[in-house]
Amino acid sequence: MSASKSYSIADLAAEFRVTARTLRHYEDAGLISPARAGQNRVYSTADHARLAWIMRGKRVGFSLAEISEMLDLYNLGDDREEQRRVTLERCRKRIAALEAQRGDIDLTIAELDEFCNTLENLGEDPRLQHTG
Amino acid sequence: MSASKSYSIADLAAEFRVTARTLRHYEDAGLISPARAGQNRVYSTADHARLAWIMRGKRVGFSLAEISEMLDLYNLGDDREEQRRVTLERCRKRIAALEAQRGDIDLTIAELDEFCNTLENLGEDPRLQHTG
DNA sequence: TATCTAGTTTACGTTTACGTAAACGTCAAC
DNA sequence: GTTGACGTTTACGTAAACGTAAACTAGATA
């Protein structure tokens, strides 16, 4: 089972292209809780996966607080009926928000694309260039 | 031509659901430059459109500096050959970045979706619930 | 004429997400 | 036995994106 690897803080920092400070900060913010060997942090494969989630959340544009909430959803997943209903609802709202965000991204891409085309046509039809 | 409307700072603040302070801040940051009637700001329909762009940029997760850059692309569009080539390249990089971000969003949605399904199935199959 | 109402500038405060020392522990290597 | 390499905590610094309070201006209204 090579699934039970462990990582030093430098390992993960290098892999995810962040500083050790950043990883400690995420720990302060309650996003990860690596084990300790003495006082040194030891990250498990689960921590590794969790961190991958965090980094993707960052790329999507979420704050650490929002990412923390989303990770909490998973932890609450095995709770009792009512709690589960609430979790499900929050989960769906997040999905809706993400879909809205994707819509904004698509619109932005479309406009930039169109602008690119304008620029290209300008290049191929010098009549449209101003000569100064 | 109802396309030549004008807006007060309060108008736009209300419409885009931000404070007047925010609009003034965007001005400080060089994102908009409304006309003045005396010392009061008067926003044109062009300013209105520009602001819509800004807000969408924010929703996508861009910083004000990035949004400023993107808006600059449009202004540089009518420049000379070499400058235009650079603009085009930067424009395409932005598009690529946006597509990557959309990929991250899709992945996140997929995982949340799957998690939602798990929660729903748990609800429909009480055997999987823990009772203690 | 006095008082709103809406806008203005100036400037310090706040939150988020880390950066950046400073001072120290630990273990392997020389 | 001390020098590195790598880790730790503590704590102040910083950039971005506004919030917020203070003090002021200018036009509309009672």
Short mmCIF file of C-alpha atoms (C1' of nucleotides) in Angstrom, two decimals:
data_model
loop_
_atom_site.label_atom_id
_atom_site.label_comp_id
_atom_site.label_asym_id
_atom_site.label_seq_id
_atom_site.Cartn_x
_atom_site.Cartn_y
_atom_site.Cartn_z
CA MET A 1 0.00 0.00 0.00
CA SER A 2 1.92 2.95 -1.26
CA ALA A 3 -1.18 4.94 -0.37
CA SER A 4 0.18 5.47 3.14
CA LYS A 5 3.05 7.72 2.20
CA SER A 6 3.93 10.65 4.36
CA TYR A 7 5.26 14.10 3.53
CA SER A 8 7.35 16.76 5.19
CA ILE A 9 6.24 20.36 5.06
CA ALA A 10 8.94 21.04 2.47
CA ASP A 11 7.67 18.17 0.32
CA LEU A 12 4.19 19.58 0.10
CA ALA A 13 5.40 23.13 -0.23
CA ALA A 14 7.46 22.14 -3.25
CA GLU A 15 4.73 20.02 -4.81
CA PHE A 16 2.01 22.64 -4.46
CA ARG A 17 4.33 25.55 -5.13
CA VAL A 18 3.66 27.40 -1.92
CA THR A 19 5.86 28.28 1.05
CA ALA A 20 6.00 26.39 4.34
CA ARG A 21 4.60 29.52 5.90
CA THR A 22 1.51 29.15 3.76
CA LEU A 23 0.96 25.58 4.94
CA ARG A 24 1.36 26.62 8.57
CA HIS A 25 -1.06 29.43 7.92
CA TYR A 26 -3.62 26.99 6.56
CA GLU A 27 -3.16 25.00 9.71
CA ASP A 28 -3.76 28.10 11.84
CA ALA A 29 -6.89 28.69 9.81
CA GLY A 30 -8.04 25.16 10.62
CA LEU A 31 -7.83 23.81 7.08
CA ILE A 32 -5.38 21.00 7.82
CA SER A 33 -4.17 19.27 10.95
CA PRO A 34 -1.12 17.19 10.13
CA ALA A 35 0.22 14.67 12.62
CA ARG A 36 3.40 15.39 14.53
CA ALA A 37 6.67 13.56 14.93
CA GLY A 38 7.92 15.34 17.99
CA GLN A 39 7.13 18.89 17.07
CA ASN A 40 7.60 18.39 13.35
CA ARG A 41 4.61 18.20 11.04
CA VAL A 42 3.99 14.95 9.20
CA TYR A 43 1.45 15.06 6.40
CA SER A 44 -0.48 11.94 5.39
CA THR A 45 -1.90 11.11 1.98
CA ALA A 46 -5.25 12.29 3.30
CA ASP A 47 -3.66 15.63 4.14
CA HIS A 48 -2.20 15.62 0.66
CA ALA A 49 -5.62 15.14 -0.92
CA ARG A 50 -7.12 17.75 1.34
CA LEU A 51 -4.44 20.20 0.32
CA ALA A 52 -5.15 19.51 -3.33
CA TRP A 53 -8.75 20.47 -2.65
CA ILE A 54 -7.65 23.63 -0.90
CA MET A 55 -5.39 24.68 -3.75
CA ARG A 56 -8.10 24.12 -6.29
CA GLY A 57 -10.46 26.14 -4.17
CA LYS A 58 -7.92 28.93 -4.20
CA ARG A 59 -7.61 28.77 -7.96
CA VAL A 60 -11.36 28.98 -8.25
CA GLY A 61 -11.19 32.14 -6.17
CA PHE A 62 -12.53 31.03 -2.80
CA SER A 63 -11.38 32.55 0.47
CA LEU A 64 -9.84 30.30 3.09
CA ALA A 65 -13.02 30.66 5.12
CA GLU A 66 -15.14 29.44 2.22
CA ILE A 67 -12.82 26.54 1.55
CA SER A 68 -13.00 25.65 5.21
CA GLU A 69 -16.79 25.59 5.00
CA MET A 70 -16.76 23.33 1.98
CA LEU A 71 -14.38 20.93 3.65
CA ASP A 72 -16.66 20.95 6.67
CA LEU A 73 -19.51 19.79 4.46
CA TYR A 74 -17.72 16.50 3.99
CA ASN A 75 -17.16 16.09 7.69
CA LEU A 76 -20.79 16.73 8.49
CA GLY A 77 -21.89 14.25 5.86
CA ASP A 78 -22.30 11.38 8.27
CA ASP A 79 -24.42 13.30 10.75
CA ARG A 80 -28.07 12.78 11.55
CA GLU A 81 -31.09 13.43 9.34
CA GLU A 82 -31.74 17.13 9.89
CA GLN A 83 -28.09 18.05 9.85
CA ARG A 84 -27.71 16.10 6.65
CA ARG A 85 -30.57 18.00 5.03
CA VAL A 86 -28.88 21.28 5.89
CA THR A 87 -25.57 20.08 4.53
CA LEU A 88 -27.22 18.95 1.33
CA GLU A 89 -28.83 22.34 0.87
CA ARG A 90 -25.62 24.25 1.46
CA CYS A 91 -23.85 21.91 -0.90
CA ARG A 92 -26.36 22.66 -3.64
CA LYS A 93 -26.07 26.38 -3.10
CA ARG A 94 -22.34 26.12 -3.54
CA ILE A 95 -22.88 24.23 -6.78
CA ALA A 96 -25.29 26.90 -7.99
CA ALA A 97 -22.78 29.61 -7.12
CA LEU A 98 -20.08 27.74 -9.00
CA GLU A 99 -22.30 27.40 -12.04
CA ALA A 100 -23.04 31.11 -11.96
CA GLN A 101 -19.33 31.79 -11.75
CA ARG A 102 -18.74 29.53 -14.69
CA GLY A 103 -21.33 31.52 -16.61
CA ASP A 104 -19.41 34.72 -15.88
CA ILE A 105 -16.22 33.06 -17.01
CA ASP A 106 -17.84 31.93 -20.26
CA LEU A 107 -19.08 35.45 -20.94
CA THR A 108 -15.65 36.89 -20.26
CA ILE A 109 -14.01 34.33 -22.52
CA ALA A 110 -16.52 35.08 -25.27
CA GLU A 111 -15.82 38.79 -25.16
CA LEU A 112 -12.06 38.35 -25.07
CA ASP A 113 -12.34 35.88 -27.93
CA GLU A 114 -14.29 38.30 -30.01
CA PHE A 115 -11.77 40.99 -29.24
CA CYS A 116 -8.96 38.66 -30.32
CA ASN A 117 -10.72 38.17 -33.63
CA THR A 118 -11.05 41.89 -34.11
CA LEU A 119 -7.35 42.28 -33.54
CA GLU A 120 -6.52 39.51 -35.97
CA ASN A 121 -8.73 40.92 -38.71
CA LEU A 122 -7.14 44.28 -38.18
CA GLY A 123 -3.81 42.65 -38.91
CA GLU A 124 -5.01 40.95 -42.07
CA ASP A 125 -6.80 43.98 -43.44
CA PRO A 126 -4.33 46.86 -43.28
CA ARG A 127 -6.91 49.21 -44.71
CA LEU A 128 -8.32 49.39 -41.21
CA GLN A 129 -5.05 50.49 -39.69
CA HIS A 130 -4.44 54.09 -38.95
CA THR A 131 -1.17 55.39 -40.31
CA GLY A 132 -0.49 58.15 -37.84
CA MET B 1 -31.17 57.93 -28.10
CA SER B 2 -31.76 56.64 -24.63
CA ALA B 3 -28.21 55.28 -24.85
CA SER B 4 -26.84 58.56 -23.55
CA LYS B 5 -28.23 58.33 -20.04
CA SER B 6 -26.19 59.45 -17.10
CA TYR B 7 -25.97 58.14 -13.56
CA SER B 8 -25.15 59.49 -10.14
CA ILE B 9 -22.81 57.60 -7.87
CA ALA B 10 -25.81 56.47 -5.81
CA ASP B 11 -27.56 55.16 -8.93
CA LEU B 12 -24.68 52.90 -9.86
CA ALA B 13 -24.02 51.90 -6.27
CA ALA B 14 -27.61 50.72 -5.97
CA GLU B 15 -27.67 48.97 -9.32
CA PHE B 16 -24.43 47.08 -8.79
CA ARG B 17 -25.01 46.55 -5.10
CA VAL B 18 -21.84 48.20 -3.89
CA THR B 19 -21.18 51.30 -1.81
CA ALA B 20 -20.26 54.72 -3.17
CA ARG B 21 -16.95 54.25 -1.42
CA THR B 22 -16.28 51.23 -3.58
CA LEU B 23 -16.91 53.22 -6.76
CA ARG B 24 -14.59 55.98 -5.58
CA HIS B 25 -12.03 53.34 -4.75
CA TYR B 26 -12.23 51.95 -8.28
CA GLU B 27 -11.66 55.45 -9.52
CA ASP B 28 -8.59 55.81 -7.30
CA ALA B 29 -7.37 52.52 -8.71
CA GLY B 30 -7.78 53.91 -12.23
CA LEU B 31 -10.59 51.60 -13.29
CA ILE B 32 -13.12 54.33 -14.11
CA SER B 33 -12.94 58.06 -14.71
CA PRO B 34 -16.43 59.51 -14.62
CA ALA B 35 -17.06 63.06 -15.79
CA ARG B 36 -17.76 65.80 -13.26
CA ALA B 37 -20.54 68.29 -12.81
CA GLY B 38 -18.78 70.70 -10.54
CA GLN B 39 -17.16 68.31 -8.11
CA ASN B 40 -19.86 65.66 -8.38
CA ARG B 41 -19.28 62.51 -10.39
CA VAL B 42 -21.44 61.90 -13.45
CA TYR B 43 -21.29 58.41 -14.94
CA SER B 44 -22.02 57.81 -18.62
CA THR B 45 -23.46 54.68 -20.23
CA ALA B 46 -19.89 53.82 -21.21
CA ASP B 47 -18.91 54.04 -17.54
CA HIS B 48 -21.93 51.87 -16.79
CA ALA B 49 -20.78 49.20 -19.24
CA ARG B 50 -17.23 49.42 -17.95
CA LEU B 51 -18.48 48.93 -14.42
CA ALA B 52 -20.46 45.87 -15.48
CA TRP B 53 -17.20 44.44 -16.81
CA ILE B 54 -15.46 45.22 -13.55
CA MET B 55 -18.13 43.56 -11.46
CA ARG B 56 -18.06 40.45 -13.56
CA GLY B 57 -14.31 40.38 -13.26
CA LYS B 58 -14.72 40.51 -9.51
CA ARG B 59 -17.20 37.66 -9.53
CA VAL B 60 -14.77 35.62 -11.58
CA GLY B 61 -12.20 36.26 -8.89
CA PHE B 62 -9.86 38.78 -10.47
CA SER B 63 -8.03 41.44 -8.50
CA LEU B 64 -8.57 45.07 -9.37
CA ALA B 65 -5.09 45.14 -10.89
CA GLU B 66 -5.94 42.24 -13.19
CA ILE B 67 -9.23 43.80 -14.18
CA SER B 68 -7.40 47.01 -14.92
CA GLU B 69 -5.02 45.11 -17.20
CA MET B 70 -7.85 43.49 -19.08
CA LEU B 71 -9.59 46.79 -19.60
CA ASP B 72 -6.31 48.19 -20.84
CA LEU B 73 -6.23 45.51 -23.51
CA TYR B 74 -9.23 47.12 -25.16
CA ASN B 75 -7.65 50.54 -25.09
CA LEU B 76 -4.44 49.27 -26.64
CA GLY B 77 -6.36 47.49 -29.36
CA ASP B 78 -6.05 50.31 -31.84
CA ASP B 79 -2.31 50.66 -31.47
CA ARG B 80 0.36 49.83 -34.03
CA GLU B 81 1.42 46.42 -35.29
CA GLU B 82 3.90 45.24 -32.65
CA GLN B 83 1.86 46.57 -29.78
CA ARG B 84 -1.16 44.81 -31.21
CA ARG B 85 0.70 41.51 -31.38
CA VAL B 86 1.57 41.80 -27.70
CA THR B 87 -1.98 42.66 -26.79
CA LEU B 88 -3.25 39.69 -28.73
CA GLU B 89 -0.86 37.38 -26.94
CA ARG B 90 -1.80 38.66 -23.52
CA CYS B 91 -5.44 38.37 -24.44
CA ARG B 92 -5.00 34.72 -25.36
CA LYS B 93 -3.16 33.99 -22.15
CA ARG B 94 -6.04 35.41 -20.20
CA ILE B 95 -8.42 33.21 -22.12
CA ALA B 96 -6.29 30.17 -21.40
CA ALA B 97 -6.21 31.06 -17.70
CA LEU B 98 -9.97 31.45 -17.69
CA GLU B 99 -10.41 28.08 -19.34
CA ALA B 100 -8.16 26.48 -16.76
CA GLN B 101 -10.21 28.10 -14.04
CA ARG B 102 -13.37 26.79 -15.59
CA GLY B 103 -11.82 23.34 -15.53
CA ASP B 104 -11.20 23.69 -11.80
CA ILE B 105 -14.76 24.82 -11.31
CA ASP B 106 -16.08 21.84 -13.25
CA LEU B 107 -14.04 19.47 -11.12
CA THR B 108 -15.26 21.09 -7.95
CA ILE B 109 -18.86 20.93 -9.11
CA ALA B 110 -18.44 17.27 -10.05
CA GLU B 111 -17.15 16.36 -6.61
CA LEU B 112 -19.80 18.34 -4.79
CA ASP B 113 -22.41 16.77 -7.02
CA GLU B 114 -21.20 13.31 -6.23
CA PHE B 115 -21.20 14.15 -2.57
CA CYS B 116 -24.79 15.39 -2.84
CA ASN B 117 -25.76 12.06 -4.37
CA THR B 118 -24.11 10.20 -1.54
CA LEU B 119 -26.07 12.25 0.96
CA GLU B 120 -29.32 11.63 -0.88
CA ASN B 121 -28.79 7.90 -1.08
CA LEU B 122 -28.00 7.84 2.60
CA GLY B 123 -31.40 9.37 3.21
CA GLU B 124 -33.20 6.81 1.08
CA ASP B 125 -31.43 3.82 2.54
CA PRO B 126 -31.70 4.10 6.32
CA ARG B 127 -29.70 0.91 6.75
CA LEU B 128 -26.62 3.06 6.13
CA GLN B 129 -27.42 5.43 8.95
CA HIS B 130 -25.71 5.09 12.26
CA THR B 131 -28.10 5.03 15.20
CA GLY B 132 -25.83 5.61 18.18
"C1'" DT C 1 -32.98 81.49 6.70
"C1'" DA C 2 -32.44 77.02 8.47
"C1'" DT C 3 -32.33 72.28 7.55
"C1'" DC C 4 -32.25 68.21 4.65
"C1'" DT C 5 -30.22 65.40 1.20
"C1'" DA C 6 -26.66 63.95 -1.60
"C1'" DG C 7 -22.20 64.41 -2.72
"C1'" DT C 8 -17.17 65.52 -1.73
"C1'" DT C 9 -12.15 64.89 0.25
"C1'" DT C 10 -8.97 63.26 3.79
"C1'" DA C 11 -7.37 59.88 6.45
"C1'" DC C 12 -7.09 56.30 9.68
"C1'" DG C 13 -9.05 51.43 10.62
"C1'" DT C 14 -9.91 46.45 9.31
"C1'" DT C 15 -9.77 41.90 7.32
"C1'" DT C 16 -7.51 38.44 4.55
"C1'" DA C 17 -3.55 35.97 3.30
"C1'" DC C 18 0.33 35.49 3.72
"C1'" DG C 19 5.85 37.64 4.01
"C1'" DT C 20 9.64 38.17 6.86
"C1'" DA C 21 12.72 38.29 10.53
"C1'" DA C 22 14.26 36.53 15.19
"C1'" DA C 23 15.42 33.10 18.24
"C1'" DC C 24 15.50 28.46 19.10
"C1'" DG C 25 15.40 22.82 18.73
"C1'" DT C 26 17.34 18.46 16.41
"C1'" DC C 27 19.69 15.37 14.00
"C1'" DA C 28 23.24 13.83 10.55
"C1'" DA C 29 27.77 14.86 8.87
"C1'" DC C 30 32.28 16.40 9.08
"C1'" DG D 1 31.75 19.43 18.95
"C1'" DT D 2 30.28 22.43 15.83
"C1'" DT D 3 28.41 23.39 11.39
"C1'" DG D 4 24.46 22.88 8.26
"C1'" DA D 5 19.96 21.64 6.74
"C1'" DC D 6 15.44 21.55 8.11
"C1'" DG D 7 12.16 22.27 11.31
"C1'" DT D 8 9.69 25.01 15.11
"C1'" DT D 9 7.10 29.19 17.51
"C1'" DT D 10 6.27 34.10 18.17
"C1'" DA D 11 5.29 38.23 16.33
"C1'" DC D 12 5.42 42.26 13.70
"C1'" DG D 13 4.97 43.86 8.60
"C1'" DT D 14 2.41 44.35 4.24
"C1'" DA D 15 -0.63 44.69 0.09
"C1'" DA D 16 -5.32 44.63 -1.43
"C1'" DA D 17 -9.97 46.13 -1.05
"C1'" DC D 18 -12.61 48.38 0.91
"C1'" DG D 19 -15.16 50.33 5.85
"C1'" DT D 20 -15.89 54.20 8.56
"C1'" DA D 21 -15.78 58.57 10.76
"C1'" DA D 22 -14.89 63.67 10.26
"C1'" DA D 23 -15.45 67.84 8.30
"C1'" DC D 24 -17.04 70.30 4.39
"C1'" DT D 25 -19.89 71.94 0.02
"C1'" DA D 26 -23.93 72.82 -2.70
"C1'" DG D 27 -28.54 72.62 -4.19
"C1'" DA D 28 -33.51 71.74 -2.86
"C1'" DT D 29 -37.17 72.51 0.34
"C1'" DA D 30 -39.99 74.04 4.40
#
